[in-house]
Amino acid sequence: MDKLVALLLAAGEGKRMKSKKPKVLHKIMGKALLEWVCESVLEAGIRDCVGVVGHKSEEVEKYMGNRLKYFYQKEQLGTGHAVMQTIDYIKDNSDYVLILCGDTPLIKSDTLNKAIDKVKNKDFGALIITTTVNNPKGYGRIIRDNNQNVLKIVEEKDANENEKSINEINSGMYCFKTDYLIEVLRNLDNNNSQSEYYLTDTIEMLLKKDIKVGALKINESNEIMGINDRKQLSIATQIIKEDILSHHMENGVTIIDPKTTFIDKDVKIGIDTTIMPGSIIQGNTIIGEDSIIGPNANITSTEIGDFTKINNSTIVESKIGNFSNVGPYAYIRPKSVVGNNVKIGDFVEIKATVIGDKTKISHLTYVGDAQIGKNVNIGCGVVVVNYDGKKKNKTIVGDNAFIGCNTNLVSPVEVKSNSYIAAGSTITKEVPENSLAIARSKQTIIDGWVKRKGMSRGID
């Protein structure tokens, strides 16, 4: 079985991005540019993925982790020089090498498979992925003979007027038979105005040896678009965004306003769920069927059940059950688990808390580091006082408990099942089952106090 290696060129600084971080780590819909390319490689069935890194390589390596094997281009001396860094590896581990740019997030796995198959079936020494564009200025032109065989690649600065009129361009992505690639790399020089080693020169070197070079011309020119500045990043974002939204709509999801809806690639959504305008759904979020998300929901890496409504709320790394309602203006922070038929109302904040089925937390409440049972009612203005200045402490509320308005539950504390807490109480000790807890001072009335103190606010 043929061995395949994909080389991802990711050593450049990307000065036009005007950024402190490497260009290939700029994100589109939750994934770095390099990550998009890497995933296309994996989807094409190639498991040996190599990154050639240079500028701020430690940041690239930290982000991509073990998804890549790393080779280092300490000096950026051209694309050919970048590939040279991998000669020993590809010699021992590949029959064919796919060379891709780390800043081309739109390249599709189907295109990569076609390129590989064409090299094998046509017995090419190399293949160039090409496309046609209306305005080829700045790109290398593909020069063919009368039989449409590739003759050479001519860079813009070296092209004559006839060649400049050609609109078939080089993508900078190739598939090589490894033996041929190594042979020409060993003889590649930098005798040019930039003193760089150009990978494009290897094509001309192969052709001079009468080794056939093919081309795969793709119809979607967007696939080869490299991201060099923020404007191109925005264009690519819109293309990927539209692809993702189309995928969900084709699979039975209603998206009311695609222009204002952003959904990351790895999000999964069930049929008959509706996404309302202004919603942002990120990370590894999973949403069930028949739910309503939004308007203006901001959801990250959260699991949401069926028939659940999320209105104008933020949910991060949590789980929401079936038939539950969240919002408006609720904030569910990480490590929270909300059961079925639960109501989380307006201006409620939940953090690292498990909430049982049929519980209601309707408004203006904070619950942190707690375990709340089933069918509990938590009134307006309740605060779980979970932090003592040094560590977080836990509060436990049993099933069917009733927590009155403006109650403070000072952790660690437990409120047993079927108990009641009177409004305005500060609870510091365990509340037994089936009991009523009142923890507030007795109301005192002092007649005539306002007049004696001259505090009257009446109209003169």
PDB file of C-alpha atoms in Angstrom, residues 4-232:
ATOM      1  CA  LEU A   4       1.355   9.260   1.823  1.00  0.00           C
ATOM      2  CA  VAL A   5       2.702  12.268   3.711  1.00  0.00           C
ATOM      3  CA  ALA A   6       1.080  15.705   3.724  1.00  0.00           C
ATOM      4  CA  LEU A   7       3.442  18.652   4.263  1.00  0.00           C
ATOM      5  CA  LEU A   8       1.789  21.810   5.579  1.00  0.00           C
ATOM      6  CA  LEU A   9       3.931  24.892   5.033  1.00  0.00           C
ATOM      7  CA  ALA A  10       3.389  27.150   8.047  1.00  0.00           C
ATOM      8  CA  ALA A  11       6.674  28.926   8.721  1.00  0.00           C
ATOM      9  CA  GLY A  12       5.899  32.420   7.433  1.00  0.00           C
ATOM     10  CA  GLU A  13       5.286  35.474   9.582  1.00  0.00           C
ATOM     11  CA  GLY A  14       2.381  36.905   7.625  1.00  0.00           C
ATOM     12  CA  LYS A  15       3.322  40.559   7.991  1.00  0.00           C
ATOM     13  CA  ARG A  16       0.216  41.827   6.209  1.00  0.00           C
ATOM     14  CA  MET A  17      -1.967  40.453   9.015  1.00  0.00           C
ATOM     15  CA  LYS A  18      -0.340  43.035  11.312  1.00  0.00           C
ATOM     16  CA  SER A  19      -0.642  40.697  14.274  1.00  0.00           C
ATOM     17  CA  LYS A  20       1.356  39.510  17.273  1.00  0.00           C
ATOM     18  CA  LYS A  21       0.439  35.892  16.569  1.00  0.00           C
ATOM     19  CA  PRO A  22       1.399  33.650  13.642  1.00  0.00           C
ATOM     20  CA  LYS A  23      -0.810  34.051  10.591  1.00  0.00           C
ATOM     21  CA  VAL A  24      -1.764  30.363  10.484  1.00  0.00           C
ATOM     22  CA  LEU A  25      -3.267  30.591  13.997  1.00  0.00           C
ATOM     23  CA  HIS A  26      -5.841  33.229  13.083  1.00  0.00           C
ATOM     24  CA  LYS A  27      -9.266  31.659  13.378  1.00  0.00           C
ATOM     25  CA  ILE A  28     -12.305  31.152  11.202  1.00  0.00           C
ATOM     26  CA  MET A  29     -15.460  29.834  12.890  1.00  0.00           C
ATOM     27  CA  GLY A  30     -13.556  28.541  15.895  1.00  0.00           C
ATOM     28  CA  LYS A  31     -10.653  26.879  14.061  1.00  0.00           C
ATOM     29  CA  ALA A  32      -7.203  28.166  13.120  1.00  0.00           C
ATOM     30  CA  LEU A  33      -6.323  28.441   9.419  1.00  0.00           C
ATOM     31  CA  LEU A  34      -3.771  25.644   9.800  1.00  0.00           C
ATOM     32  CA  GLU A  35      -6.348  23.526  11.612  1.00  0.00           C
ATOM     33  CA  TRP A  36      -8.769  23.767   8.668  1.00  0.00           C
ATOM     34  CA  VAL A  37      -6.054  22.522   6.298  1.00  0.00           C
ATOM     35  CA  CYS A  38      -5.069  19.725   8.672  1.00  0.00           C
ATOM     36  CA  GLU A  39      -8.684  18.551   8.952  1.00  0.00           C
ATOM     37  CA  SER A  40      -9.059  18.435   5.158  1.00  0.00           C
ATOM     38  CA  VAL A  41      -5.952  16.240   5.043  1.00  0.00           C
ATOM     39  CA  LEU A  42      -7.406  13.888   7.663  1.00  0.00           C
ATOM     40  CA  GLU A  43     -10.763  13.782   5.857  1.00  0.00           C
ATOM     41  CA  ALA A  44      -8.845  12.739   2.728  1.00  0.00           C
ATOM     42  CA  GLY A  45      -7.616   9.704   4.663  1.00  0.00           C
ATOM     43  CA  ILE A  46      -4.020  10.881   5.102  1.00  0.00           C
ATOM     44  CA  ARG A  47      -2.815  10.174   8.631  1.00  0.00           C
ATOM     45  CA  ASP A  48       0.808  11.293   8.327  1.00  0.00           C
ATOM     46  CA  CYS A  49       0.610  15.081   8.570  1.00  0.00           C
ATOM     47  CA  VAL A  50       3.789  17.166   8.854  1.00  0.00           C
ATOM     48  CA  GLY A  51       4.043  20.846   9.680  1.00  0.00           C
ATOM     49  CA  VAL A  52       7.015  22.951   8.574  1.00  0.00           C
ATOM     50  CA  VAL A  53       7.091  25.788  11.096  1.00  0.00           C
ATOM     51  CA  GLY A  54       9.313  28.782  11.718  1.00  0.00           C
ATOM     52  CA  HIS A  55       7.964  32.128  12.912  1.00  0.00           C
ATOM     53  CA  LYS A  56       6.777  31.684  16.518  1.00  0.00           C
ATOM     54  CA  SER A  57       6.906  27.936  16.027  1.00  0.00           C
ATOM     55  CA  GLU A  58       6.361  27.292  19.732  1.00  0.00           C
ATOM     56  CA  GLU A  59       2.902  28.897  19.520  1.00  0.00           C
ATOM     57  CA  VAL A  60       1.958  26.828  16.479  1.00  0.00           C
ATOM     58  CA  GLU A  61       3.191  23.642  18.121  1.00  0.00           C
ATOM     59  CA  LYS A  62       1.336  24.385  21.356  1.00  0.00           C
ATOM     60  CA  TYR A  63      -1.935  24.989  19.496  1.00  0.00           C
ATOM     61  CA  MET A  64      -1.774  22.042  17.080  1.00  0.00           C
ATOM     62  CA  GLY A  65      -0.270  19.603  19.581  1.00  0.00           C
ATOM     63  CA  ASN A  66       0.293  16.045  18.364  1.00  0.00           C
ATOM     64  CA  ARG A  67      -1.876  16.493  15.293  1.00  0.00           C
ATOM     65  CA  LEU A  68       1.325  17.295  13.371  1.00  0.00           C
ATOM     66  CA  LYS A  69       4.919  16.142  13.249  1.00  0.00           C
ATOM     67  CA  TYR A  70       7.136  19.227  13.282  1.00  0.00           C
ATOM     68  CA  PHE A  71      10.123  20.315  11.212  1.00  0.00           C
ATOM     69  CA  TYR A  72      11.710  23.714  11.647  1.00  0.00           C
ATOM     70  CA  GLN A  73      12.685  26.293   9.060  1.00  0.00           C
ATOM     71  CA  LYS A  74      14.862  28.620  11.117  1.00  0.00           C
ATOM     72  CA  GLU A  75      15.400  31.022   8.227  1.00  0.00           C
ATOM     73  CA  GLN A  76      12.547  31.673   5.813  1.00  0.00           C
ATOM     74  CA  LEU A  77      14.395  31.133   2.541  1.00  0.00           C
ATOM     75  CA  GLY A  78      11.480  30.149   0.334  1.00  0.00           C
ATOM     76  CA  THR A  79       9.008  27.313  -0.118  1.00  0.00           C
ATOM     77  CA  GLY A  80      11.602  24.976  -1.610  1.00  0.00           C
ATOM     78  CA  HIS A  81      13.838  25.554   1.413  1.00  0.00           C
ATOM     79  CA  ALA A  82      10.901  24.731   3.709  1.00  0.00           C
ATOM     80  CA  VAL A  83      10.347  21.375   2.004  1.00  0.00           C
ATOM     81  CA  MET A  84      14.102  20.664   2.136  1.00  0.00           C
ATOM     82  CA  GLN A  85      13.853  20.481   5.934  1.00  0.00           C
ATOM     83  CA  THR A  86      11.786  17.297   5.603  1.00  0.00           C
ATOM     84  CA  ILE A  87      13.932  15.370   3.062  1.00  0.00           C
ATOM     85  CA  ASP A  88      15.139  12.662   5.464  1.00  0.00           C
ATOM     86  CA  TYR A  89      11.632  12.108   6.812  1.00  0.00           C
ATOM     87  CA  ILE A  90       9.765  11.888   3.504  1.00  0.00           C
ATOM     88  CA  LYS A  91      12.534   9.665   2.060  1.00  0.00           C
ATOM     89  CA  ASP A  92      11.878   7.028   4.722  1.00  0.00           C
ATOM     90  CA  ASN A  93       8.127   7.420   5.169  1.00  0.00           C
ATOM     91  CA  SER A  94       6.424   8.216   1.868  1.00  0.00           C
ATOM     92  CA  ASP A  95       5.863   7.172  -1.702  1.00  0.00           C
ATOM     93  CA  TYR A  96       3.889  10.342  -2.440  1.00  0.00           C
ATOM     94  CA  VAL A  97       4.034  13.788  -0.855  1.00  0.00           C
ATOM     95  CA  LEU A  98       1.186  16.272  -0.819  1.00  0.00           C
ATOM     96  CA  ILE A  99       2.447  19.834  -0.282  1.00  0.00           C
ATOM     97  CA  LEU A 100      -0.103  22.351   0.985  1.00  0.00           C
ATOM     98  CA  CYS A 101      -0.120  25.900   2.298  1.00  0.00           C
ATOM     99  CA  GLY A 102      -1.020  26.374   5.957  1.00  0.00           C
ATOM    100  CA  ASP A 103      -3.045  29.499   5.169  1.00  0.00           C
ATOM    101  CA  THR A 104      -5.557  27.979   2.684  1.00  0.00           C
ATOM    102  CA  PRO A 105      -8.509  26.966   4.884  1.00  0.00           C
ATOM    103  CA  LEU A 106     -10.939  26.400   2.001  1.00  0.00           C
ATOM    104  CA  ILE A 107      -9.139  23.485   0.359  1.00  0.00           C
ATOM    105  CA  LYS A 108     -11.417  20.418   0.307  1.00  0.00           C
ATOM    106  CA  SER A 109     -10.550  16.799   0.990  1.00  0.00           C
ATOM    107  CA  ASP A 110     -12.202  15.744  -2.277  1.00  0.00           C
ATOM    108  CA  THR A 111      -9.734  17.950  -4.198  1.00  0.00           C
ATOM    109  CA  LEU A 112      -6.801  16.405  -2.350  1.00  0.00           C
ATOM    110  CA  ASN A 113      -8.003  12.883  -3.160  1.00  0.00           C
ATOM    111  CA  LYS A 114      -8.407  13.761  -6.838  1.00  0.00           C
ATOM    112  CA  ALA A 115      -4.869  15.166  -6.948  1.00  0.00           C
ATOM    113  CA  ILE A 116      -3.384  12.042  -5.364  1.00  0.00           C
ATOM    114  CA  ASP A 117      -5.362   9.677  -7.611  1.00  0.00           C
ATOM    115  CA  LYS A 118      -4.373  11.579 -10.737  1.00  0.00           C
ATOM    116  CA  VAL A 119      -0.650  11.399  -9.908  1.00  0.00           C
ATOM    117  CA  LYS A 120      -0.913   7.644  -9.353  1.00  0.00           C
ATOM    118  CA  ASN A 121      -3.128   6.798 -12.325  1.00  0.00           C
ATOM    119  CA  LYS A 122      -1.355   9.014 -14.867  1.00  0.00           C
ATOM    120  CA  ASP A 123       2.101   8.161 -13.571  1.00  0.00           C
ATOM    121  CA  PHE A 124       3.029  11.813 -13.123  1.00  0.00           C
ATOM    122  CA  GLY A 125       6.202  12.773 -11.325  1.00  0.00           C
ATOM    123  CA  ALA A 126       4.304  15.731  -9.929  1.00  0.00           C
ATOM    124  CA  LEU A 127       0.950  17.465 -10.167  1.00  0.00           C
ATOM    125  CA  ILE A 128      -0.001  21.105  -9.655  1.00  0.00           C
ATOM    126  CA  ILE A 129      -3.409  22.089  -8.293  1.00  0.00           C
ATOM    127  CA  THR A 130      -4.597  24.975 -10.460  1.00  0.00           C
ATOM    128  CA  THR A 131      -7.671  27.084 -11.086  1.00  0.00           C
ATOM    129  CA  THR A 132      -8.785  29.908 -13.353  1.00  0.00           C
ATOM    130  CA  VAL A 133      -9.533  33.432 -12.142  1.00  0.00           C
ATOM    131  CA  ASN A 134     -10.773  36.577 -13.826  1.00  0.00           C
ATOM    132  CA  ASN A 135      -7.865  38.626 -12.539  1.00  0.00           C
ATOM    133  CA  PRO A 136      -4.668  36.531 -12.374  1.00  0.00           C
ATOM    134  CA  LYS A 137      -2.401  39.436 -11.448  1.00  0.00           C
ATOM    135  CA  GLY A 138       0.233  38.442  -8.907  1.00  0.00           C
ATOM    136  CA  TYR A 139      -0.075  34.686  -9.508  1.00  0.00           C
ATOM    137  CA  GLY A 140       2.193  32.285 -11.340  1.00  0.00           C
ATOM    138  CA  ARG A 141       0.684  31.299 -14.734  1.00  0.00           C
ATOM    139  CA  ILE A 142       0.355  27.711 -15.938  1.00  0.00           C
ATOM    140  CA  ILE A 143       1.834  27.388 -19.424  1.00  0.00           C
ATOM    141  CA  ARG A 144       0.592  24.428 -21.481  1.00  0.00           C
ATOM    142  CA  ASP A 145       1.410  23.084 -24.941  1.00  0.00           C
ATOM    143  CA  ASN A 146      -1.089  22.446 -27.736  1.00  0.00           C
ATOM    144  CA  ASN A 147      -1.941  19.066 -26.202  1.00  0.00           C
ATOM    145  CA  GLN A 148      -2.649  20.744 -22.840  1.00  0.00           C
ATOM    146  CA  ASN A 149       0.427  19.244 -21.224  1.00  0.00           C
ATOM    147  CA  VAL A 150       2.079  21.448 -18.593  1.00  0.00           C
ATOM    148  CA  LEU A 151       5.215  23.122 -19.900  1.00  0.00           C
ATOM    149  CA  LYS A 152       6.146  25.388 -17.007  1.00  0.00           C
ATOM    150  CA  ILE A 153       5.030  27.856 -14.365  1.00  0.00           C
ATOM    151  CA  VAL A 154       5.844  31.477 -15.108  1.00  0.00           C
ATOM    152  CA  GLU A 155       5.825  33.972 -12.257  1.00  0.00           C
ATOM    153  CA  GLU A 156       4.145  37.354 -12.831  1.00  0.00           C
ATOM    154  CA  LYS A 157       7.424  39.288 -12.839  1.00  0.00           C
ATOM    155  CA  ASP A 158       8.915  36.962 -15.483  1.00  0.00           C
ATOM    156  CA  ALA A 159       5.844  36.691 -17.723  1.00  0.00           C
ATOM    157  CA  ASN A 160       5.592  38.328 -21.146  1.00  0.00           C
ATOM    158  CA  GLU A 161       2.364  40.006 -22.262  1.00  0.00           C
ATOM    159  CA  ASN A 162       1.069  36.836 -23.862  1.00  0.00           C
ATOM    160  CA  GLU A 163       1.691  34.819 -20.706  1.00  0.00           C
ATOM    161  CA  LYS A 164       0.155  37.491 -18.493  1.00  0.00           C
ATOM    162  CA  SER A 165      -3.121  37.083 -20.374  1.00  0.00           C
ATOM    163  CA  ILE A 166      -3.375  33.436 -19.236  1.00  0.00           C
ATOM    164  CA  ASN A 167      -5.861  33.084 -16.386  1.00  0.00           C
ATOM    165  CA  GLU A 168      -4.963  29.575 -15.208  1.00  0.00           C
ATOM    166  CA  ILE A 169      -2.890  30.045 -12.056  1.00  0.00           C
ATOM    167  CA  ASN A 170      -0.721  28.054  -9.708  1.00  0.00           C
ATOM    168  CA  SER A 171      -2.242  27.427  -6.291  1.00  0.00           C
ATOM    169  CA  GLY A 172       1.089  26.687  -4.604  1.00  0.00           C
ATOM    170  CA  MET A 173      -0.218  23.200  -3.765  1.00  0.00           C
ATOM    171  CA  TYR A 174       1.297  20.074  -5.279  1.00  0.00           C
ATOM    172  CA  CYS A 175       1.458  16.306  -5.172  1.00  0.00           C
ATOM    173  CA  PHE A 176       4.863  14.724  -5.885  1.00  0.00           C
ATOM    174  CA  LYS A 177       6.163  11.244  -6.294  1.00  0.00           C
ATOM    175  CA  THR A 178       8.663  11.224  -3.439  1.00  0.00           C
ATOM    176  CA  ASP A 179      11.707   9.906  -5.313  1.00  0.00           C
ATOM    177  CA  TYR A 180      11.406  12.611  -7.961  1.00  0.00           C
ATOM    178  CA  LEU A 181      10.840  15.349  -5.377  1.00  0.00           C
ATOM    179  CA  ILE A 182      13.952  14.428  -3.403  1.00  0.00           C
ATOM    180  CA  GLU A 183      16.041  14.254  -6.569  1.00  0.00           C
ATOM    181  CA  VAL A 184      15.188  17.800  -7.660  1.00  0.00           C
ATOM    182  CA  LEU A 185      15.310  19.240  -4.131  1.00  0.00           C
ATOM    183  CA  ARG A 186      18.924  18.139  -3.797  1.00  0.00           C
ATOM    184  CA  ASN A 187      19.762  20.161  -6.904  1.00  0.00           C
ATOM    185  CA  LEU A 188      17.613  23.213  -6.146  1.00  0.00           C
ATOM    186  CA  ASP A 189      19.482  26.518  -5.952  1.00  0.00           C
ATOM    187  CA  ASN A 190      18.716  30.081  -4.962  1.00  0.00           C
ATOM    188  CA  ASN A 191      20.163  31.941  -7.929  1.00  0.00           C
ATOM    189  CA  ASN A 192      17.430  34.547  -8.108  1.00  0.00           C
ATOM    190  CA  SER A 193      16.801  38.133  -7.074  1.00  0.00           C
ATOM    191  CA  GLN A 194      15.373  37.070  -3.697  1.00  0.00           C
ATOM    192  CA  SER A 195      18.113  34.497  -2.952  1.00  0.00           C
ATOM    193  CA  GLU A 196      15.362  32.025  -2.059  1.00  0.00           C
ATOM    194  CA  TYR A 197      14.710  28.394  -2.942  1.00  0.00           C
ATOM    195  CA  TYR A 198      11.466  28.264  -4.914  1.00  0.00           C
ATOM    196  CA  LEU A 199       9.382  25.107  -4.965  1.00  0.00           C
ATOM    197  CA  THR A 200       8.062  26.160  -8.386  1.00  0.00           C
ATOM    198  CA  ASP A 201      11.564  25.626  -9.789  1.00  0.00           C
ATOM    199  CA  THR A 202      11.255  21.904  -9.080  1.00  0.00           C
ATOM    200  CA  ILE A 203       8.494  21.669 -11.686  1.00  0.00           C
ATOM    201  CA  GLU A 204      10.725  23.082 -14.388  1.00  0.00           C
ATOM    202  CA  MET A 205      13.550  20.774 -13.288  1.00  0.00           C
ATOM    203  CA  LEU A 206      11.307  17.705 -13.634  1.00  0.00           C
ATOM    204  CA  LEU A 207      10.093  18.770 -17.053  1.00  0.00           C
ATOM    205  CA  LYS A 208      13.673  19.225 -18.246  1.00  0.00           C
ATOM    206  CA  LYS A 209      14.264  15.590 -17.262  1.00  0.00           C
ATOM    207  CA  ASP A 210      11.232  14.584 -19.409  1.00  0.00           C
ATOM    208  CA  ILE A 211       9.287  13.597 -16.301  1.00  0.00           C
ATOM    209  CA  LYS A 212       5.586  14.216 -16.793  1.00  0.00           C
ATOM    210  CA  VAL A 213       3.928  16.921 -14.702  1.00  0.00           C
ATOM    211  CA  GLY A 214       0.150  17.055 -14.507  1.00  0.00           C
ATOM    212  CA  ALA A 215      -2.360  19.650 -13.376  1.00  0.00           C
ATOM    213  CA  LEU A 216      -5.669  19.360 -11.587  1.00  0.00           C
ATOM    214  CA  LYS A 217      -7.754  22.370 -12.525  1.00  0.00           C
ATOM    215  CA  ILE A 218     -10.524  22.925  -9.987  1.00  0.00           C
ATOM    216  CA  ASN A 219     -13.689  24.877 -10.714  1.00  0.00           C
ATOM    217  CA  GLU A 220     -14.030  26.541  -7.292  1.00  0.00           C
ATOM    218  CA  SER A 221     -11.213  29.089  -7.248  1.00  0.00           C
ATOM    219  CA  ASN A 222     -12.043  29.941  -3.623  1.00  0.00           C
ATOM    220  CA  GLU A 223     -10.502  26.627  -2.577  1.00  0.00           C
ATOM    221  CA  ILE A 224      -6.986  27.852  -3.218  1.00  0.00           C
ATOM    222  CA  MET A 225      -7.384  31.278  -1.639  1.00  0.00           C
ATOM    223  CA  GLY A 226      -4.523  32.049   0.731  1.00  0.00           C
ATOM    224  CA  ILE A 227      -5.173  34.321   3.698  1.00  0.00           C
ATOM    225  CA  ASN A 228      -2.686  37.167   3.763  1.00  0.00           C
ATOM    226  CA  ASP A 229      -4.608  39.975   5.453  1.00  0.00           C
ATOM    227  CA  ARG A 230      -7.697  40.667   7.559  1.00  0.00           C
ATOM    228  CA  LYS A 231      -9.864  41.374   4.520  1.00  0.00           C
ATOM    229  CA  GLN A 232      -9.155  37.957   3.038  1.00  0.00           C
TER     230      GLN A 232
END
